[in-house]
XYZ file of C-alpha atoms in Angstrom:
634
model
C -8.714 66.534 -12.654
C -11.753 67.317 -14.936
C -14.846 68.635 -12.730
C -17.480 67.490 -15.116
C -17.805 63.762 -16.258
C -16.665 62.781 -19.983
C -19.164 61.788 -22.106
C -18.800 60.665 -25.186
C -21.629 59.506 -27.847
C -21.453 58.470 -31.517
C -22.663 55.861 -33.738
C -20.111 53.467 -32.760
C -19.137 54.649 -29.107
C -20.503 55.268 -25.612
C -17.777 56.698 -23.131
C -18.521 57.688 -19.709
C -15.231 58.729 -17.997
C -15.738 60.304 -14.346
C -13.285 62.576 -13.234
C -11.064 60.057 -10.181
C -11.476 63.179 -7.593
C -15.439 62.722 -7.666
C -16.273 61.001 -4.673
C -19.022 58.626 -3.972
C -22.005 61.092 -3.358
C -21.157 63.078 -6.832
C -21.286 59.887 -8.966
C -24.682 59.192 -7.138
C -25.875 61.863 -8.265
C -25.141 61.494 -11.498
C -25.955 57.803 -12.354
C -25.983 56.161 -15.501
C -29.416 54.690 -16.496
C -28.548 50.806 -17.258
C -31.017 50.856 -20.111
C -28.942 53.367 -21.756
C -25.475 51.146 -22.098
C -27.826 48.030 -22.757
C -29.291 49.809 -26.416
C -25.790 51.371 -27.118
C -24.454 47.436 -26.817
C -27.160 46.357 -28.866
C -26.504 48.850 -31.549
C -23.153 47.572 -31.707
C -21.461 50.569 -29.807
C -18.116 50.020 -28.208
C -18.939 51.074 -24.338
C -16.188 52.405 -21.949
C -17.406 53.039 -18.832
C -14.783 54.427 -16.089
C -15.578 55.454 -12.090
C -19.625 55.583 -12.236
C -22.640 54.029 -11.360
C -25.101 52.173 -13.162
C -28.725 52.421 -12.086
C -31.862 50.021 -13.107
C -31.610 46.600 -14.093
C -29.082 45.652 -16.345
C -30.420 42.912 -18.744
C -28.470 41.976 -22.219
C -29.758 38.211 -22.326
C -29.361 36.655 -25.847
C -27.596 39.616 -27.279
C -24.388 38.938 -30.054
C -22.316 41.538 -28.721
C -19.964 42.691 -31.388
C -17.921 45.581 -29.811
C -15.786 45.919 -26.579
C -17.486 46.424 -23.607
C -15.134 47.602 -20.628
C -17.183 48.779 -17.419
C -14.301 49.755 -15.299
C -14.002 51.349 -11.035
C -17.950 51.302 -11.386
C -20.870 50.540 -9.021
C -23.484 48.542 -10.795
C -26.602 48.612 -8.501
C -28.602 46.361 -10.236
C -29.049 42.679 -11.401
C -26.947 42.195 -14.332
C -28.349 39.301 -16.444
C -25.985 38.945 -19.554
C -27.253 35.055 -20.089
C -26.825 33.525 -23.226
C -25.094 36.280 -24.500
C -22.075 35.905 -27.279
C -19.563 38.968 -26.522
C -16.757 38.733 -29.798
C -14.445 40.958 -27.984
C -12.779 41.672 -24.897
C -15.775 41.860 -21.838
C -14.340 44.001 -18.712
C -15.595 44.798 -15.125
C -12.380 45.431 -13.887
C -12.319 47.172 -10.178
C -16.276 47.219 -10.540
C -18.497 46.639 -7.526
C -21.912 44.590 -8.512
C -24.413 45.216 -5.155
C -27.072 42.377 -6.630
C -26.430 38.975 -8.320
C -24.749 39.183 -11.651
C -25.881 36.073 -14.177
C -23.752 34.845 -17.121
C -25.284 31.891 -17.851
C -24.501 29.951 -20.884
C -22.567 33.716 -22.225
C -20.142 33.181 -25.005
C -16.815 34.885 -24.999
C -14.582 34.765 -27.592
C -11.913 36.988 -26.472
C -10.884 37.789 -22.663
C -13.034 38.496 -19.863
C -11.601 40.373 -17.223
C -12.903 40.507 -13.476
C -9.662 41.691 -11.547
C -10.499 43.168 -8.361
C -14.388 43.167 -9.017
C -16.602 42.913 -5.726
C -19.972 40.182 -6.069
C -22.322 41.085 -3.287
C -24.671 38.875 -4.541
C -24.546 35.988 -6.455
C -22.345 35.440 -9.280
C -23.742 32.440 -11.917
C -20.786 31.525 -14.298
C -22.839 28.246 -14.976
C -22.478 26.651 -19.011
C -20.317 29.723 -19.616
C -17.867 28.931 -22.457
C -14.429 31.587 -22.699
C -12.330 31.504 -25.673
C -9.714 33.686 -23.989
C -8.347 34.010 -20.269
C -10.972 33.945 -17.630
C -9.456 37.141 -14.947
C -10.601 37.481 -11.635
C -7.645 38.379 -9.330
C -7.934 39.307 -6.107
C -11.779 39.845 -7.080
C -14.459 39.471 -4.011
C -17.333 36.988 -4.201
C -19.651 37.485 -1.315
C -22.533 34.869 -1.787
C -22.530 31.891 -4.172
C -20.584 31.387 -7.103
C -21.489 29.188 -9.495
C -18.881 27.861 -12.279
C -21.126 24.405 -12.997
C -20.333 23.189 -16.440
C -18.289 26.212 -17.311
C -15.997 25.667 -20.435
C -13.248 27.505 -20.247
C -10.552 26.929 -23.587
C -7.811 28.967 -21.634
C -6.512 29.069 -18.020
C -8.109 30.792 -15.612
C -6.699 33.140 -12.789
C -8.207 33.774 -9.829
C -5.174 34.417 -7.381
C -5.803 36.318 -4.137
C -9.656 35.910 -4.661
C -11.998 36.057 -1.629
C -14.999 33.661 -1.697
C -17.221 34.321 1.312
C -20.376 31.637 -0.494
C -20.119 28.339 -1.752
C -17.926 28.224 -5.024
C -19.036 25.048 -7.091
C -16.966 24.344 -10.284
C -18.463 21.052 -10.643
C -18.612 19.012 -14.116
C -16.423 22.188 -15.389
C -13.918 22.257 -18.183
C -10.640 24.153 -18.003
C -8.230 24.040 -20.929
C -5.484 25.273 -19.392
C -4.333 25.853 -15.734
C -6.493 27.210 -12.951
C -4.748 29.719 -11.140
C -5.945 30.308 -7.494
C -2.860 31.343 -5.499
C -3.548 32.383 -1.952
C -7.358 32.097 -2.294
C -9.541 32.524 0.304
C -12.440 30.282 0.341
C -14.931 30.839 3.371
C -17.494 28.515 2.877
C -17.328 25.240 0.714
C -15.507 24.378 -2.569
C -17.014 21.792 -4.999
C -14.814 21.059 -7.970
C -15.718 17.096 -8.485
C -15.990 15.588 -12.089
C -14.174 19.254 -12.761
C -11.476 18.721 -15.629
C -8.580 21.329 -15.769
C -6.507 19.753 -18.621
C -3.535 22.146 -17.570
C -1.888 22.615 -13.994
C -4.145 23.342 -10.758
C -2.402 26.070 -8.545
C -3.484 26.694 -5.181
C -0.651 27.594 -3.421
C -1.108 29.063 0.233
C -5.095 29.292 -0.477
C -7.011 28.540 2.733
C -10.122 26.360 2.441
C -12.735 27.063 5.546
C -15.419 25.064 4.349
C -15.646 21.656 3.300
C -13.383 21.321 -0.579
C -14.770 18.577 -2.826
C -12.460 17.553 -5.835
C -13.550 14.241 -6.043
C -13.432 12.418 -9.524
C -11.349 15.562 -11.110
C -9.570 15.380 -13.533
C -5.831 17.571 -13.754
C -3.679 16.917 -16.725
C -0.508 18.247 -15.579
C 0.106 18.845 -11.447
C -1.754 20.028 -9.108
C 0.020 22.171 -6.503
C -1.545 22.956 -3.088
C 1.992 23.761 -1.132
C 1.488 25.649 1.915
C -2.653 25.472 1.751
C -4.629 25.049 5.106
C -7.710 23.150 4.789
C -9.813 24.075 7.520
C -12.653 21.490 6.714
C -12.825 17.878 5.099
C -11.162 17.293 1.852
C -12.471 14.879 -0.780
C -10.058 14.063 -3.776
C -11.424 10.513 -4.315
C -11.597 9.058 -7.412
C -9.279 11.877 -9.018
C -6.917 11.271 -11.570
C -4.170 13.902 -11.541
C -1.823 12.686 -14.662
C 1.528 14.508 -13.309
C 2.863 15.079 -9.717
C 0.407 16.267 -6.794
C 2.033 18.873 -4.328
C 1.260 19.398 -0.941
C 4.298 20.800 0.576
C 3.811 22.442 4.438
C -0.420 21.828 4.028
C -2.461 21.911 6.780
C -5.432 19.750 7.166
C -7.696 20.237 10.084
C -9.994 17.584 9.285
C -10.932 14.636 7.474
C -8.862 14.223 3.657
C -10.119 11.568 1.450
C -7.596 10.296 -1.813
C -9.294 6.658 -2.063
C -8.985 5.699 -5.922
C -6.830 8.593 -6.382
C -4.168 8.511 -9.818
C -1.553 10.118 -9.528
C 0.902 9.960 -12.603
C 4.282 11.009 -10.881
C 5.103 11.947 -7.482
C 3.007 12.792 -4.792
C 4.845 15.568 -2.504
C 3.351 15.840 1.244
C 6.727 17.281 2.852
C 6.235 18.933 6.217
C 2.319 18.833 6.142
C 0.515 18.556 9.492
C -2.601 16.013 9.470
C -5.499 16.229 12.497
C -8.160 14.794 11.082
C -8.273 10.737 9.638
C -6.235 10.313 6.002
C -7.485 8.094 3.327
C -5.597 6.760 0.690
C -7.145 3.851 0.330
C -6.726 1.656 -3.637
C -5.083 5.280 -4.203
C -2.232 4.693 -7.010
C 0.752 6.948 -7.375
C 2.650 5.875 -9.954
C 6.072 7.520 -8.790
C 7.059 7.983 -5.673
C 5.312 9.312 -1.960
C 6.622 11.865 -0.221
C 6.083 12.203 3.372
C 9.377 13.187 5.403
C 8.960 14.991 8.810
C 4.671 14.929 8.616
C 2.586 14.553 11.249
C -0.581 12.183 11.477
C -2.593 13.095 14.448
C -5.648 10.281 13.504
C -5.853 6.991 11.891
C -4.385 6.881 8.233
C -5.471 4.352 5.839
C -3.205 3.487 3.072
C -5.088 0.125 2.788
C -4.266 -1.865 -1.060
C -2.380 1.418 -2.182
C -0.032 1.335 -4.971
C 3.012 3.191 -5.190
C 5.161 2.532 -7.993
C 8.672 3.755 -6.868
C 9.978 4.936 -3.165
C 7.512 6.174 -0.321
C 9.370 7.910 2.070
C 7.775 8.638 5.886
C 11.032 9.522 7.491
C 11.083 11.506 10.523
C 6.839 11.063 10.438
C 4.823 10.800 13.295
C 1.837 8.796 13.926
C -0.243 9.819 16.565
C -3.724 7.424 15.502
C -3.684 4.013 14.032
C -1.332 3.503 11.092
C -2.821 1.170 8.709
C -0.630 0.087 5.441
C -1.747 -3.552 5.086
C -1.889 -4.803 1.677
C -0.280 -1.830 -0.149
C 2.697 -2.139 -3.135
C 5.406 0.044 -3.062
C 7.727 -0.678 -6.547
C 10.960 0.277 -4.589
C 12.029 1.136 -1.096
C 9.876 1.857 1.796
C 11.461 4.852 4.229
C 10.027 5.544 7.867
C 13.187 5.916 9.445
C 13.270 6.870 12.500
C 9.569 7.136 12.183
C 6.924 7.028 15.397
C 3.915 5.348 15.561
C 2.297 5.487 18.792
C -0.770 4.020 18.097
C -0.936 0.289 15.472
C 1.434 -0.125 12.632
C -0.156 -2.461 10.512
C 1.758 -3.449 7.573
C 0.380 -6.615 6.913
C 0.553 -8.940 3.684
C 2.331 -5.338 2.568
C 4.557 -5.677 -1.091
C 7.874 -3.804 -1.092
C 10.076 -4.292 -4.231
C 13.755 -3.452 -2.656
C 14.313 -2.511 0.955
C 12.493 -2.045 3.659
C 14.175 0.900 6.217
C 12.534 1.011 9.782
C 16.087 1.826 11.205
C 15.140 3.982 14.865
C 11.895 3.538 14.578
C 9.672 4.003 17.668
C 6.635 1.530 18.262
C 4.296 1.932 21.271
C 1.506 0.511 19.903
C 1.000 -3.165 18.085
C 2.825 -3.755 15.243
C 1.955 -5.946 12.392
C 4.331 -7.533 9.365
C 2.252 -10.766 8.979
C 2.433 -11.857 5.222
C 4.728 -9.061 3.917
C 6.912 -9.538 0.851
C 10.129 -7.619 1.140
C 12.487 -8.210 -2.165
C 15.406 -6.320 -0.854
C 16.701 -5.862 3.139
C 14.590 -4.901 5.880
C 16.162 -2.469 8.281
C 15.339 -2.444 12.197
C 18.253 -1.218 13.580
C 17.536 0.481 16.810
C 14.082 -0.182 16.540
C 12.333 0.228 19.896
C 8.993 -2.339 19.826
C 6.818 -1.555 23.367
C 4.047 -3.966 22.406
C 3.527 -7.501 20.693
C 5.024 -7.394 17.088
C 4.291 -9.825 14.500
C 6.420 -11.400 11.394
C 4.356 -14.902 10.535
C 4.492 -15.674 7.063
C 6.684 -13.304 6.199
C 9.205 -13.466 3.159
C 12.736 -10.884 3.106
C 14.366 -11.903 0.027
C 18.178 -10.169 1.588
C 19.645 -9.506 5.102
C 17.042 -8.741 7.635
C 18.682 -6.308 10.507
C 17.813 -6.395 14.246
C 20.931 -4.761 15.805
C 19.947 -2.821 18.628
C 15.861 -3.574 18.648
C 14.713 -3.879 21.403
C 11.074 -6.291 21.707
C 9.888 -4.990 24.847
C 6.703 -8.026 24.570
C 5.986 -10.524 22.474
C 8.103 -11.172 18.968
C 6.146 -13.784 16.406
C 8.505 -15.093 13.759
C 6.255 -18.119 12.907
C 6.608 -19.165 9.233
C 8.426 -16.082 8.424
C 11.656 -16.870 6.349
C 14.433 -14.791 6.024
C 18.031 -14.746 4.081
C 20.294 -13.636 6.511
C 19.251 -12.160 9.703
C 21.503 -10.202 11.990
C 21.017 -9.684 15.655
C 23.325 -7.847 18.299
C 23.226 -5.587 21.184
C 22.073 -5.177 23.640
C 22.140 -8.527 25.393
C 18.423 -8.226 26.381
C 17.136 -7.303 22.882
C 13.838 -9.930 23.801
C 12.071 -9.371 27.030
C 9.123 -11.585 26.490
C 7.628 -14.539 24.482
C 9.242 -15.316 21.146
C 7.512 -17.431 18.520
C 10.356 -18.972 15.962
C 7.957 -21.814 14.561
C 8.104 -22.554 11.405
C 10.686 -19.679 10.649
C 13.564 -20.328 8.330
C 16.484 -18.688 7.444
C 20.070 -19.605 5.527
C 22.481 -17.382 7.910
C 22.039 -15.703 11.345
C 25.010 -13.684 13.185
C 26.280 -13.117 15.405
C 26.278 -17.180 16.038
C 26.399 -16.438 19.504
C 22.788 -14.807 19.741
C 21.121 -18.696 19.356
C 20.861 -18.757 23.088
C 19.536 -15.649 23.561
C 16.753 -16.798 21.061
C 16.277 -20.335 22.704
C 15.639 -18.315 26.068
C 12.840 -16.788 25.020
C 11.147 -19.197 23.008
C 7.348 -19.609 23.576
C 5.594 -21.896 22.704
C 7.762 -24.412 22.422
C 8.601 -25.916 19.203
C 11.123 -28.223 17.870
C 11.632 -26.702 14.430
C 13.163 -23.376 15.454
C 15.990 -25.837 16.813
C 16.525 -27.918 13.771
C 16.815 -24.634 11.914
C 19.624 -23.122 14.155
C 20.936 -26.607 14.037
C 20.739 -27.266 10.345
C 21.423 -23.317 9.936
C 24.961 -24.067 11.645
C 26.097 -27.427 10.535
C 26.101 -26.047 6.785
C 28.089 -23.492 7.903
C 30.356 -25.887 9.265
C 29.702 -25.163 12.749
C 29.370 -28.650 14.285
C 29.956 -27.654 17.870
C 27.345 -24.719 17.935
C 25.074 -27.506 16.109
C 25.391 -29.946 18.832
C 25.039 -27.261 21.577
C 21.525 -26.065 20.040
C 20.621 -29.880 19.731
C 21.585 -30.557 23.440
C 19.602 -27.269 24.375
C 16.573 -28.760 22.169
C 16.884 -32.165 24.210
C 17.027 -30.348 27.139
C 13.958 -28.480 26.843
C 12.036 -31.465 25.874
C 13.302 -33.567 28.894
C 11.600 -30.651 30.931
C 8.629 -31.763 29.840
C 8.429 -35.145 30.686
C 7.813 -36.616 33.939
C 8.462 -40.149 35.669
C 4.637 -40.284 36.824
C 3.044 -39.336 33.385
C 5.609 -40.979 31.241
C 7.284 -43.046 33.013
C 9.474 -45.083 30.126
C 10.199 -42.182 28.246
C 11.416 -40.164 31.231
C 13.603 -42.872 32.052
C 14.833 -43.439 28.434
C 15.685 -39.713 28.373
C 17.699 -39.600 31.411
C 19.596 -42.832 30.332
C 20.302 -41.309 26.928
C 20.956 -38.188 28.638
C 23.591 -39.467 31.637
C 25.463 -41.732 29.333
C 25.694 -39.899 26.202
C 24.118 -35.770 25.904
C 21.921 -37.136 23.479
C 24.287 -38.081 21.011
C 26.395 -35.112 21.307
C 28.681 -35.588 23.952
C 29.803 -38.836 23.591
C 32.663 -38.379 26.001
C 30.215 -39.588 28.598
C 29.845 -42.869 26.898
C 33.559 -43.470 26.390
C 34.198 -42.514 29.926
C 31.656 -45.308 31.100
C 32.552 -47.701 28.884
C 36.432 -47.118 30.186
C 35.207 -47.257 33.755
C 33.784 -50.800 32.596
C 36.147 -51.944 31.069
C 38.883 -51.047 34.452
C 36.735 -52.944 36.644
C 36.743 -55.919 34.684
C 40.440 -55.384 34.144
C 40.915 -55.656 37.756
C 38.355 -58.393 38.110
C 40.098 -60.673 35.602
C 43.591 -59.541 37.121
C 42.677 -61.636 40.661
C 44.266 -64.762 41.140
C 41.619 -67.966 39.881
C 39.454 -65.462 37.942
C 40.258 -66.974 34.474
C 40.549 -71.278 33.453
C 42.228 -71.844 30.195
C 40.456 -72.878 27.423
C 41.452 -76.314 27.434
C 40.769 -77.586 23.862
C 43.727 -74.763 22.720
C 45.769 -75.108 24.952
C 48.592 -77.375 25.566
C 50.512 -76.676 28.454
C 49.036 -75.031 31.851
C 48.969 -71.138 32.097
C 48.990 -69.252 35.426
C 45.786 -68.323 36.987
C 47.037 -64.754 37.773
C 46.951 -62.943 34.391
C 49.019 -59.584 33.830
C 46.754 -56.108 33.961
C 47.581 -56.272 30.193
C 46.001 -59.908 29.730
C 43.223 -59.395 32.396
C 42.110 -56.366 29.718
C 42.014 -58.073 26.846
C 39.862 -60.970 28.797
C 37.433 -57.547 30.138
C 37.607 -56.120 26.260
C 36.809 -59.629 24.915
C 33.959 -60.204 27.138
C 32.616 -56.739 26.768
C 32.639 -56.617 22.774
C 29.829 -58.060 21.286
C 32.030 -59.706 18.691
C 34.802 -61.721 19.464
C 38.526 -60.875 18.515
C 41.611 -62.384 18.908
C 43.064 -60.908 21.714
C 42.104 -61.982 25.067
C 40.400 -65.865 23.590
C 42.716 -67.830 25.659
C 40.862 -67.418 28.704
C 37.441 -67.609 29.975
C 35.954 -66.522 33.000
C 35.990 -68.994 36.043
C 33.592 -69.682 38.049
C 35.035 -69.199 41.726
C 34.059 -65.994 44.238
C 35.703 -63.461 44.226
C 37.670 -62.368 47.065
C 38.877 -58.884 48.309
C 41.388 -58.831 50.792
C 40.829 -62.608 51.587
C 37.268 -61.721 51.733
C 34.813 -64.028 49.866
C 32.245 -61.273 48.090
C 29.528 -63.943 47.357
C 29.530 -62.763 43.343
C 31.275 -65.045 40.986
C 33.417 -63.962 38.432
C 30.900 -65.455 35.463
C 28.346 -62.787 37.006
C 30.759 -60.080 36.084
C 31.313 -61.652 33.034
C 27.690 -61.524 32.523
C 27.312 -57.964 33.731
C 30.147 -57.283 30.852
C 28.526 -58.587 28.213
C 25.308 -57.204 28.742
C 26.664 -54.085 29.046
C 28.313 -54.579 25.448
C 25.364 -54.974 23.974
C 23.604 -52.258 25.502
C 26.392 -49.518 24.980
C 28.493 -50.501 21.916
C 25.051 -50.238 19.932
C 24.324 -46.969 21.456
C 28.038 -45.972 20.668
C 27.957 -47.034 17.429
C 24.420 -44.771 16.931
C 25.806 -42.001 18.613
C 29.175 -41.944 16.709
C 27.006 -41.923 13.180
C 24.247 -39.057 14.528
C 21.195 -41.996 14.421
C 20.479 -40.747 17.863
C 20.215 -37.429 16.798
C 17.985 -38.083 13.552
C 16.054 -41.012 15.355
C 14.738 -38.027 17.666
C 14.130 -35.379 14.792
C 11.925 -37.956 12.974
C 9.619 -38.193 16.189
């Protein structure tokens, strides 16, 4: 290496080249005044500085810069004030060190300006700049403030692997390309709101320490934060980022805010680890949400969200409050098997196809009141500790409950379903279940009814008249009238001979001689029992007189077991028929075994008839179901 510097001065240059061997004490020693590379640049001099230091202030404000300036592995140890300066060509402090605050306010560059590896130690004021060119500043070092506010920048800028140690505020700035800050290092806080970067925003594996405002930015392509750790809150509400968002393996320590956030495509949150609360609140992503295998460690608010394909949350975990009432999602909705340990509310929630809960774990409250689900909702092997509720809610498909378990409280009331399938395990419910109002076309296994009808609380009649109604259409009249009986049964419970005294004995009437219109085998049995006894009445001898005005000759007074039932059949019926007409009850006492009873045969006669009237009518109303719908009209 060259022992003595390389200086070189003519009309149109100034070069100052020391040798790379010199080391720190050596280029003190030989300074450069700053006065003297502030007249060369005004006289239009190209200046190429290389391994100094500049001494003395170095002021160019409101110069028009017309040559290349390129101040390069150099020590500048005092303020540089460049504001309002135009530079036409390419302005370089590459690998420079500035020890006081360097101002380029409202400076003009038309080319480049390049400010890789350069070292701030004291403030750095970027504020109204305007580049033409590419804004540099890789792996630079900004000790104390940076300010960007209101900086227009027509190209992208790149500050990868840059160290912020102040605040860095980029706010109201415009960037016409992408903004490059790969594995950035910001130490205190970031403010980039009403910010628009009309290209892509990269910030891959940057760590924010401080508190990072984007709120009301604008990106027009994506904005990629993959792998970033956000040490402090961040704010993106009110954004609009016009292609897909990326936060792939993020970590947020604190508080992140997206309320009012657009988001044009997808929105990618794979693998990222939440501790502080999450807002999306009114956000609207107009693809689909990505949130597989992430972990929620506080409340997250998705409250009136709209996403307009798929939002996927399988394998997620949700440690705080999970609150997703009111939000649209265009197409399916995945959180299988996701965990929510704390409340799931979903309530009056829109999904446009299915609904897949399938494994999920729920040890907190869970709420589906007033959701809309167009395809089929999924809860296989769903595992509910604590009250869960369904009122008012509307699946359009087959609703699956295999394997659930409801470890408390299930409400169905008003909820209406397609098809809904139940199974295993035998003691799915282990509480309360609320069915009123709830309506469905098709439930299987057919079996389950009575497992429902256990648990029912309150009690209702319509959750019967569905299952009944439910299995009659499908042309399973027994199952109907077993349902019905259970129904009748219930409600018999709750009647009592001292507070209702008429009804109770009405329903144990209707209930002993018929099974409230369903098992009508009682009533034939009876009625055959009645009709025996006067069979054997009518069979003694003197029991019977002809009827003398159609007869002609005298008839025995001992009729066959044949004719003695067609006399018990005759007097039983409430209309007359042909058989039987030829005799008519006597009136002696009737004796059994020689032994007078004391009871004429008229007063069985009588008992006969009046027992025709009483159960041929309800025969006749059992036999055509007007038992059945006298009681559903109640």
């Amino acid at each position: 290496m060259n022992e003595t510097a390389n200086k070189e001065v003519t009309p149109s240059l100034l070069r100052y080249i020391y040798p790379d061997d010199w080391d720190y004490k050596k280029k003190e020693e030989n300074p450069i005044d700053a006065e003297e590379i502030v007249e060369a640049i005004k006289n239009g001099k190209e200046v190429e500085i290389i391994n100094a230091v500049i001494e003395g202030p170095f002021i160019l404000k409101s110069v028009n810069v017309e040559s290349k300036v390129s101040i390069q592995q150099t020590k500048i140890r005092g303020p540089l004030d460049c504001s309002y300066s135009t530079f036409k060509k390419v302005l370089s402090f590459e690998n420079s060190i500035f020890e006081t605050d360097a101002t380029f306010i409202s400076v003009l560059v038309n080319k480049d300006i390049v400010l890789n590896n350069v070292t701030f130690s004291g403030v750095a004021n970027f504020s109204d700049i305007n580049v033409t060119g590419i804004f540099y500043s890789r792996s630079a070092t900004y000790k104390k403030q940076t300010i960007f506010v209101m900086g227009d920048f027509k190209n992208r800028i790149e500050l990868d692997k840059s160290k912020f140690e102040g605040e860095v505020n980029f706010r109201s700035a415009r960037i016409g390309n992408n903004a490059e800050f790969i594995g950035a290092n910001f130490k205190k806080g970031v403010i980039f709101n009403s910010s628009n970067i009309e290209g892509s925003a990269f910030f891959k594996s940057a760590i924010f320490e401080g508190e990072a405002n984007f709120g009301s930015t604008q990106i027009g392509r994506n904005a990629e934060f993959d792998e970033v750790n956000f040490k402090e809150k961040l704010i993106f509400n009110n954004s609009h980022i016009k292609k897909s968002a990326s936060f792939k393996s993020a970590i947020f320590e604190d508080e992140i805010n997206f309320g009012s956030t657009q988001i044009g495509r997808n929105a990618d949150f794979l693998k990222s680890y939440f501790k502080g609360l999450v807002i999306f609140n009114s956000s609207n992503i107009v693809g689909s949400a990505f949130f597989k295998s992430t972990t929620f460690e506080d409340e997250v608010n998705f409250v009136r969200a709209r996403i307009g394909i798929n939002a996927e949350f399988t394998e997620a975990y949700f440690k705080g409050k999970a609150i997703f009432n009111a939000i649209q999602i265009g197409g399916s909705a995945a959180f299988f098997p996701a965990t929510f340990e704390g409340e799931a509310n979903f309530g009056s929630t829109r999904i446009g196809s299915d609904a897949n809960f399938a494994g999920a774990k729920f040890k907190g409250e869970a709420k589906f009141g007033n959701t809309r689900i167009g395809g089929n909702a999924m809860f296989i092997g769903a595992d509910f500790k604590e009250k869960v509720t369904f009122n008012s809610t509307l699946i359009q498909r087959e609703s699956h409950f295999e394997k659930t378990i409801f470890a408390n409280d299930v409400i169905f009331e008003n909820t209406s379903f397609e098809t809904i399938y139940f199974g295993e395990p035998e003691t799915q419910f282990n509480a309360k279940i609320d069915l009123r109002g709830c309506i469905y076309n098709r439930i299987f296994p057919v079996s389950f009814w009575e497992q429902l009808t256990k648990h029912l609380d309150p009690y209702d009649r319509q959750p019967f008249t569905q299952l009944e109604v439910t299995f009659r259409r499908a042309g399973m009249d027994k199952l109907a009238d077993d349902v019905y009986y259970e129904q009748r049964r219930l409600e018999s419970a709750q009647k009592t001979l001292c507070t209702t005294p008429g009804a109770w004995l009405l329903d144990r009437f209707l209930w002993l001689v018929t099974g409230y219109g369903v098992k009508l085998y009682r009533l034939g049995l009876l009625i055959a029992l009645i009709l025996l006894f006067g069979t054997i009445v009518f069979n003694l001898e003197g029991a019977v007189k002809p009827v003398e005005q159609i007869l002609e000759m005298q008839m025995p007074l001992h009729l066959s077991y044949m004719e003695a039932f067609w006399v018990s059949l005759n007097t039983f019926l409430p209309i007359e028929i042909s058989s039987g007409t030829n005799w008519i009850p006597s009136s002696n006492i009737i004796r059994v075994l020689g032994i007078r009873t004391g009871i004429k045969v008229t007063t069985v006669a009588t008992l006969l008839e009046l027992a025709g009237w009483i159960f041929v009518p309800i025969g006749i109303a059992g036999i055509s179901g007007m038992l059945k719908r006298q009681n559903n009209t109640r």
